Short mmCIF file of C-alpha atoms and ligand atoms in Angstrom, two decimals:
data_model
loop_
_atom_site.label_atom_id
_atom_site.label_comp_id
_atom_site.label_asym_id
_atom_site.label_seq_id
_atom_site.Cartn_x
_atom_site.Cartn_y
_atom_site.Cartn_z
CA MET A 1 13.63 -23.90 32.77
CA LYS A 2 14.65 -25.33 29.82
CA ILE A 3 12.86 -24.72 26.05
CA THR A 4 11.03 -27.88 24.84
CA ASP A 5 8.75 -26.23 21.74
CA ILE A 6 8.23 -23.74 19.52
CA LYS A 7 5.42 -22.97 17.31
CA THR A 8 4.29 -20.50 14.65
CA ALA A 9 0.99 -19.56 13.07
CA VAL A 10 0.48 -17.56 9.94
CA VAL A 11 -2.87 -14.54 10.41
CA ALA A 12 -3.29 -11.83 8.39
CA TYR A 13 -2.20 -8.24 8.90
CA HIS A 14 -0.51 -6.26 6.76
CA GLY A 15 -0.02 -9.76 4.69
CA LYS A 16 1.15 -12.33 6.27
CA ALA A 17 2.06 -11.79 10.37
CA THR A 18 3.89 -15.22 11.71
CA LEU A 19 3.46 -15.20 15.84
CA VAL A 20 6.02 -18.08 17.39
CA ARG A 21 5.18 -19.49 20.43
CA ILE A 22 7.92 -20.78 22.80
CA ASP A 23 7.43 -23.62 25.27
CA THR A 24 9.09 -24.26 28.70
CA ASP A 25 9.12 -27.57 31.59
CA ALA A 26 8.22 -24.57 33.79
CA GLY A 27 4.56 -24.24 31.86
CA VAL A 28 6.15 -21.21 31.19
CA THR A 29 5.04 -19.86 27.16
CA GLY A 30 6.14 -16.70 25.52
CA PHE A 31 5.53 -15.21 21.43
CA GLY A 32 6.67 -12.86 19.18
CA GLU A 33 6.08 -12.32 15.99
CA ALA A 34 8.13 -11.39 12.76
CA ASN A 35 6.96 -9.19 10.08
CA PRO A 36 8.00 -10.06 6.87
CA ASP A 37 5.33 -8.50 3.94
CA ALA A 38 5.67 -12.00 2.23
CA GLY A 39 8.21 -14.84 2.80
CA ALA A 40 5.57 -16.30 4.94
CA ALA A 41 6.15 -19.55 5.27
CA ALA A 42 10.44 -19.16 4.77
CA ILE A 43 10.35 -16.93 8.28
CA VAL A 44 8.11 -20.58 9.53
CA GLY A 45 9.72 -22.89 8.24
CA LEU A 46 13.28 -21.31 9.37
CA ILE A 47 11.77 -20.94 12.97
CA SER A 48 11.36 -24.84 12.34
CA GLU A 49 14.86 -25.59 11.01
CA LEU A 50 16.39 -23.11 14.50
CA LYS A 51 14.30 -25.30 16.62
CA SER A 52 16.54 -28.49 17.78
CA GLU A 53 19.78 -25.35 18.37
CA LEU A 54 16.77 -23.84 20.95
CA ILE A 55 15.58 -26.97 22.67
CA GLY A 56 17.56 -27.96 25.63
CA GLU A 57 18.90 -23.95 26.47
CA ASP A 58 17.34 -21.37 29.68
CA PRO A 59 14.95 -18.94 27.27
CA ARG A 60 15.82 -16.47 29.64
CA ASN A 61 19.73 -16.27 28.52
CA VAL A 62 18.18 -13.37 25.46
CA GLU A 63 20.65 -12.11 23.80
CA TYR A 64 23.17 -14.98 24.02
CA LEU A 65 21.10 -17.31 22.33
CA TRP A 66 20.62 -14.41 19.61
CA GLU A 67 24.10 -14.10 19.44
CA LYS A 68 24.28 -18.02 19.05
CA LEU A 69 22.18 -18.10 16.15
CA ARG A 70 23.38 -15.12 14.56
CA ARG A 71 26.85 -16.29 14.57
CA LYS A 72 26.76 -19.52 13.13
CA HIS A 73 24.60 -18.75 10.27
CA VAL A 74 26.23 -15.85 8.82
CA PHE A 75 27.24 -17.64 6.90
CA SER A 76 23.36 -18.43 5.66
CA GLY A 77 22.68 -14.93 5.59
CA ALA A 78 22.01 -14.03 9.27
CA GLN A 79 22.61 -9.87 8.62
CA SER A 80 19.42 -9.54 7.03
CA GLY A 81 16.39 -10.32 5.19
CA ILE A 82 14.67 -13.29 6.41
CA PHE A 83 16.45 -14.53 9.26
CA LEU A 84 16.98 -11.91 10.63
CA ILE A 85 13.26 -10.96 10.81
CA ALA A 86 13.12 -14.91 12.24
CA LEU A 87 15.42 -14.37 14.67
CA SER A 88 13.61 -11.14 15.95
CA GLY A 89 10.56 -13.30 16.03
CA ILE A 90 12.53 -16.13 18.36
CA GLU A 91 13.57 -13.24 20.28
CA MET A 92 10.11 -11.11 20.63
CA ALA A 93 9.46 -14.78 21.95
CA LEU A 94 12.89 -15.28 23.86
CA TRP A 95 11.35 -11.50 26.18
CA ASP A 96 8.21 -12.96 27.05
CA LEU A 97 8.88 -15.12 28.11
CA ALA A 98 11.97 -14.58 30.29
CA ALA A 99 9.21 -11.55 32.32
CA LYS A 100 6.91 -13.36 31.87
CA ALA A 101 8.96 -16.13 34.29
CA ALA A 102 10.39 -12.96 36.21
CA GLY A 103 6.89 -11.64 36.98
CA GLN A 104 7.95 -8.57 35.30
CA PRO A 105 6.58 -5.83 33.15
CA LEU A 106 8.81 -6.53 29.80
CA TYR A 107 9.75 -2.40 30.30
CA ARG A 108 11.38 -2.94 34.09
CA MET A 109 13.32 -5.46 32.26
CA PHE A 110 14.72 -3.03 30.38
CA GLY A 111 15.20 -0.41 33.19
CA GLY A 112 12.50 0.68 33.65
CA LYS A 113 10.23 3.05 31.61
CA PHE A 114 11.24 6.59 31.29
CA ARG A 115 7.18 7.39 29.70
CA ASP A 116 4.04 4.99 30.61
CA ARG A 117 1.89 6.14 27.19
CA ILE A 118 3.91 5.63 24.18
CA ARG A 119 2.36 8.20 21.20
CA LEU A 120 1.68 6.51 18.00
CA TYR A 121 1.24 8.90 14.46
CA ALA A 122 -1.71 7.46 12.59
CA ASP A 123 0.06 6.37 9.09
CA CYS A 124 -2.97 7.63 6.13
CA GLY A 125 -1.88 5.65 2.88
CA ASP A 126 -3.26 7.73 0.57
CA GLY A 127 -6.14 9.30 2.07
CA ASP A 128 -9.45 8.04 2.40
CA GLY A 129 -10.53 8.57 -2.18
CA PRO A 130 -10.66 9.19 -4.04
CA ALA A 131 -7.19 7.74 -3.66
CA GLY A 132 -5.11 10.35 -3.63
CA SER A 133 -6.86 13.12 -4.29
CA PRO A 134 -6.34 15.72 -2.06
CA GLU A 135 -9.77 16.23 -0.41
CA GLY A 136 -9.10 12.57 0.08
CA CYS A 137 -6.19 13.33 2.49
CA ALA A 138 -8.03 15.94 3.95
CA ALA A 139 -10.45 14.14 4.92
CA ARG A 140 -8.13 11.73 6.78
CA ALA A 141 -5.97 13.55 7.94
CA ARG A 142 -9.81 15.45 9.69
CA ARG A 143 -10.60 11.81 11.24
CA MET A 144 -7.26 10.41 13.31
CA VAL A 145 -7.54 13.91 14.68
CA ALA A 146 -10.71 13.60 15.61
CA GLU A 147 -9.35 10.36 17.14
CA GLY A 148 -6.64 11.90 18.92
CA PHE A 149 -3.73 11.66 16.74
CA THR A 150 -1.39 14.07 16.98
CA ALA A 151 0.94 13.31 14.62
CA LEU A 152 0.35 11.96 10.21
CA LYS A 153 2.49 9.41 7.65
CA PHE A 154 0.53 10.20 3.54
CA ASP A 155 2.07 8.73 1.39
CA ILE A 156 2.51 10.71 -2.42
CA ASP A 157 4.53 8.62 -4.21
CA ASP A 158 2.46 7.47 -7.41
CA LEU A 159 3.43 4.73 -9.72
CA GLU A 160 0.46 5.33 -11.25
CA HIS A 161 0.35 8.69 -12.38
CA PRO A 162 -0.65 9.26 -15.61
CA ALA A 163 2.15 11.97 -16.42
CA LYS A 164 4.53 9.85 -15.17
CA PHE A 165 7.26 9.13 -18.99
CA ASP A 166 8.70 6.26 -17.71
CA ALA A 167 7.20 3.70 -15.38
CA VAL A 168 10.65 2.11 -14.48
CA ASN A 169 13.25 4.61 -14.14
CA HIS A 170 13.31 6.78 -10.39
CA THR A 171 12.92 10.16 -12.08
CA ILE A 172 10.48 13.51 -11.39
CA ASN A 173 8.18 15.44 -13.52
CA GLY A 174 6.95 18.87 -12.70
CA ALA A 175 3.37 17.16 -13.55
CA GLU A 176 3.70 14.35 -10.93
CA LEU A 177 5.54 17.54 -8.33
CA ARG A 178 2.70 19.19 -8.38
CA SER A 179 0.19 16.48 -7.33
CA MET A 180 2.60 15.84 -4.90
CA VAL A 181 2.89 19.34 -3.07
CA GLU A 182 -1.61 19.09 -3.76
CA ARG A 183 -1.74 16.72 -1.78
CA VAL A 184 0.04 17.97 1.27
CA ALA A 185 -1.16 21.14 1.65
CA ALA A 186 -4.74 19.97 1.67
CA VAL A 187 -3.78 17.91 4.65
CA ARG A 188 -1.84 20.76 6.56
CA ASP A 189 -4.80 23.47 5.38
CA ALA A 190 -6.51 20.63 7.51
CA VAL A 191 -5.00 20.29 10.90
CA GLY A 192 -2.80 23.37 11.17
CA PRO A 193 0.40 23.81 12.19
CA ASP A 194 0.80 22.06 15.46
CA ILE A 195 -0.14 18.59 14.13
CA ASP A 196 3.86 16.39 12.95
CA LEU A 197 3.13 15.89 9.35
CA CYS A 198 4.98 12.51 8.34
CA ILE A 199 5.31 11.92 3.75
CA ASP A 200 6.31 8.93 3.25
CA LEU A 201 8.26 7.99 -0.61
CA HIS A 202 9.40 4.40 -0.58
CA ALA A 203 12.42 4.79 -1.72
CA ARG A 204 11.02 5.52 -5.65
CA TYR A 205 12.88 8.12 -6.72
CA ASP A 206 16.73 9.50 -7.92
CA VAL A 207 18.63 12.16 -6.45
CA PRO A 208 17.41 15.15 -8.00
CA SER A 209 14.07 14.20 -8.15
CA ALA A 210 14.04 13.84 -3.99
CA CYS A 211 15.76 16.97 -3.78
CA ARG A 212 13.38 18.84 -5.65
CA ILE A 213 10.38 16.81 -3.94
CA ALA A 214 12.66 18.22 -0.14
CA SER A 215 12.87 21.43 -1.20
CA GLU A 216 8.61 21.10 -2.03
CA MET A 217 8.23 20.66 1.03
CA GLU A 218 10.11 22.65 2.99
CA ARG A 219 6.90 25.08 3.61
CA PHE A 220 4.82 23.18 4.86
CA ASP A 221 7.19 21.66 7.90
CA LEU A 222 7.27 18.58 7.25
CA LEU A 223 8.59 16.62 10.82
CA TRP A 224 10.15 13.75 7.68
CA LEU A 225 10.59 12.81 4.37
CA GLU A 226 10.75 9.23 5.26
CA GLU A 227 13.03 7.15 1.60
CA PRO A 228 13.38 9.73 -0.89
CA ILE A 229 15.85 7.25 -2.33
CA PRO A 230 16.71 3.84 -1.08
CA ALA A 231 18.79 3.87 2.50
CA GLU A 232 21.97 2.05 1.36
CA ASN A 233 24.06 4.01 0.12
CA VAL A 234 24.49 7.20 2.79
CA GLU A 235 26.10 9.13 0.28
CA ALA A 236 23.53 10.41 -2.02
CA LEU A 237 21.45 10.72 1.82
CA LYS A 238 23.67 12.50 2.68
CA GLN A 239 23.41 14.84 -1.16
CA ILE A 240 19.65 14.94 -0.53
CA ARG A 241 20.76 15.97 3.66
CA MET A 242 22.18 19.15 2.47
CA ARG A 243 20.76 20.66 -0.10
CA SER A 244 17.13 21.00 1.13
CA LYS A 245 15.80 21.73 5.09
CA THR A 246 13.42 18.92 4.85
CA PRO A 247 14.68 16.31 7.23
CA LEU A 248 14.82 13.20 6.48
CA CYS A 249 14.18 9.74 7.85
CA VAL A 250 15.11 6.38 6.64
CA GLY A 251 15.67 3.03 8.08
CA GLU A 252 13.13 1.04 7.52
CA ASN A 253 14.86 -2.16 5.47
CA LEU A 254 18.31 -1.94 7.27
CA TYR A 255 19.16 -4.85 10.27
CA LEU A 256 21.28 -4.59 12.39
CA ARG A 257 23.53 -2.51 14.33
CA TRP A 258 25.83 -2.64 11.52
CA GLY A 259 23.41 -2.06 9.05
CA PHE A 260 23.13 1.85 11.27
CA ARG A 261 26.18 2.46 12.04
CA GLU A 262 27.55 4.56 8.42
CA LEU A 263 24.31 6.48 8.50
CA PHE A 264 24.64 7.91 12.04
CA GLN A 265 28.43 8.86 11.76
CA SER A 266 27.77 10.03 8.31
CA GLN A 267 25.05 11.94 9.67
CA GLY A 268 22.88 11.25 6.75
CA VAL A 269 19.99 11.19 8.38
CA ASP A 270 17.62 13.09 10.34
CA VAL A 271 15.21 10.35 12.14
CA VAL A 272 15.90 7.52 12.38
CA MET A 273 13.14 4.87 12.11
CA PRO A 274 13.91 0.41 12.26
CA ASP A 275 10.93 -1.98 12.25
CA VAL A 276 11.81 -4.02 15.73
CA PRO A 277 10.56 -7.32 14.74
CA LYS A 278 12.25 -7.40 11.22
CA CYS A 279 15.36 -5.25 12.10
CA GLY A 280 17.15 -8.11 14.32
CA GLY A 281 14.38 -7.74 17.52
CA LEU A 282 13.94 -5.83 20.97
CA SER A 283 17.73 -5.50 22.39
CA GLU A 284 19.18 -4.45 18.72
CA SER A 285 16.40 -1.62 18.45
CA ARG A 286 17.57 -0.55 21.73
CA LYS A 287 21.02 -0.66 20.76
CA ILE A 288 20.48 0.79 17.86
CA ALA A 289 18.36 4.02 19.48
CA HIS A 290 20.71 4.11 21.94
CA LEU A 291 23.78 4.92 19.11
CA ALA A 292 21.44 7.13 16.87
CA GLU A 293 21.37 8.81 20.79
CA ILE A 294 25.00 9.48 20.61
CA TYR A 295 24.04 11.64 17.03
CA TYR A 296 21.00 13.03 18.85
CA ILE A 297 18.93 11.15 16.49
CA PRO A 298 14.75 11.47 17.31
CA PHE A 299 13.89 7.48 17.38
CA ALA A 300 10.39 6.17 15.66
CA PRO A 301 10.13 3.14 14.56
CA HIS A 302 8.55 1.62 11.70
CA LEU A 303 5.80 -0.66 12.47
CA VAL A 304 2.91 -3.00 10.98
CA SER A 305 2.56 -5.74 13.62
CA THR A 306 -0.30 -7.16 15.39
CA PRO A 307 -0.89 -5.70 18.89
CA LEU A 308 1.68 -8.21 20.25
CA GLY A 309 4.08 -6.47 17.60
CA THR A 310 3.29 -3.30 18.41
CA MET A 311 2.90 -3.91 22.82
CA ALA A 312 6.78 -5.92 22.48
CA THR A 313 8.00 -2.49 20.71
CA CYS A 314 6.04 -0.05 22.39
CA HIS A 315 8.58 -1.39 25.35
CA VAL A 316 11.94 -0.70 23.62
CA CYS A 317 9.94 2.99 23.37
CA GLY A 318 9.54 3.51 26.42
CA THR A 319 12.61 2.15 27.74
CA VAL A 320 14.97 4.28 25.31
CA PRO A 321 15.54 7.81 25.58
CA ASN A 322 14.73 9.05 22.51
CA PHE A 323 12.25 7.80 21.43
CA LEU A 324 10.31 10.36 19.08
CA LEU A 325 6.51 8.64 17.86
CA LEU A 326 6.10 4.13 16.95
CA GLU A 327 3.82 4.09 13.91
CA TRP A 328 0.28 2.82 14.34
CA HIS A 329 -0.93 1.10 10.76
CA ALA A 330 -4.52 -0.44 11.08
CA LEU A 331 -7.40 1.57 10.44
CA GLU A 332 -8.21 -0.23 7.51
CA GLU A 333 -8.36 -3.17 9.39
CA ARG A 334 -9.11 -2.61 12.52
CA ASP A 335 -12.04 -4.72 13.63
CA VAL A 336 -9.38 -7.26 12.84
CA TRP A 337 -5.93 -6.27 13.88
CA ASP A 338 -7.96 -5.62 17.90
CA SER A 339 -9.07 -9.44 17.69
CA TYR A 340 -5.55 -10.45 17.98
CA VAL A 341 -5.51 -9.84 21.69
CA HIS A 342 -7.21 -9.37 24.81
CA VAL A 343 -6.85 -6.18 26.22
CA PRO A 344 -5.39 -5.45 29.44
CA GLY A 345 -7.84 -4.11 31.53
CA GLY A 346 -10.74 -5.12 28.86
CA GLY A 347 -10.85 -1.86 26.60
CA PRO A 348 -11.72 -2.49 22.99
CA SER A 349 -7.91 -2.14 21.70
CA ILE A 350 -4.56 -1.07 23.00
CA VAL A 351 -5.10 2.47 21.50
CA GLU A 352 -6.65 4.91 22.24
CA ASP A 353 -6.60 8.87 22.32
CA GLY A 354 -3.47 8.34 20.07
CA HIS A 355 -1.53 6.70 22.02
CA ILE A 356 -0.76 2.28 23.89
CA THR A 357 0.31 2.56 27.33
CA LEU A 358 2.55 0.40 28.43
CA PRO A 359 1.14 -2.65 30.41
CA ASP A 360 1.76 -3.94 33.98
CA ALA A 361 0.80 -7.52 33.44
CA PRO A 362 4.47 -9.50 33.35
CA GLY A 363 5.80 -10.13 29.83
CA ILE A 364 4.81 -8.00 26.82
CA GLY A 365 1.29 -7.91 28.81
CA VAL A 366 -0.97 -8.78 26.43
CA GLU A 367 -2.40 -12.23 25.67
CA LEU A 368 -3.16 -13.02 22.91
CA ASN A 369 -6.97 -13.90 21.76
CA LEU A 370 -6.36 -18.12 19.93
CA ASP A 371 -10.40 -16.98 18.38
CA GLY A 372 -9.06 -14.56 17.19
CA VAL A 373 -6.31 -15.90 15.57
CA ARG A 374 -7.92 -18.72 14.44
CA LYS A 375 -10.46 -16.55 12.18
CA ASN A 376 -7.38 -15.00 10.79
CA ALA A 377 -5.60 -17.83 11.02
CA VAL A 378 -3.48 -18.06 7.03
CA PRO A 379 -4.38 -21.60 5.61
CA GLY A 380 -2.55 -24.19 5.40
CA TYR A 381 -0.17 -23.16 7.72
CA GLY A 382 -2.27 -24.41 11.07
CA VAL A 383 -2.30 -22.25 14.23
CA PHE A 384 0.79 -23.76 16.83
CA GLU A 385 0.65 -27.11 16.13
MG1 MG B 1 8.23 4.00 5.20
#
């Protein structure tokens, strides 16, 4: 079996998502997804440029092809960022192809599954409105729990807060902190003590501010506080971790095993959240999960993908022992999100009751709905042309 062509499509979801199609001389086709918030033009261009290095190769040598491209292009920046996002999209399509060629669901290629259903947390943004109000956050929380979710995440960082003294620095003041506490208190009151609650700070703060926030959050028994500061300084993260009982979660802006190594070895984190179609791909994410397991750190991937990348990520979550939760972000764009695939079994969505069931169809196990892809394709990129 040989690769004969690689094509892309760019669709609207959480910015622009790039879908990757790999064709073979055996008539088997694989699909993958690369997820930059911005930079689709660069992803499409890179994939087009890498195509000549993949044509003629056996797509079932997934790890070899990934490593061949990564090593060759280290000097072009293949350690992080756009390059690795493009490579992640290619790798996902290769795995889809390899599993389809074997006639097996992807989870079986990864050694079989630990669980049948993947538990999701609902990303609730800043609530139902008025934006960021305690009432709006409580309303969103109640709505998602009624839909079957047992874990929620809210964004409480507010760069537009009227009490801010400085638009650029990373220091919180008392009024900002009070607003944060009011929101989280409203959510905790609304859902009770048994719903897992996560809070995202989007890497906006400095260490003293992060310590104040983490301490205030202790009373709400969070599952995690996400990215209180940028994740690349593990020593700074450790300062926060040592000064508060609130568990910390980072990882969506780190790449490859090497990007996570110091985090694990220095124990600067409680929960890790690589983004699978961004950090290097499916195999790389499984390796990161296994490194985390050495330190008994749970694995809770960040995710902003269409149902294709989401289901591929579920095959990773299903096949590692330390999976905790997977993000689900598509509430506001539910109809468009659901329109990108045909659901195995014919239901309206792959998400049911706050979970996704691992499919038994060969490959990733969801089929792209080309009508949905064409309808929401970003103009100027073509659809697998
Ligand atoms: Mg985040």
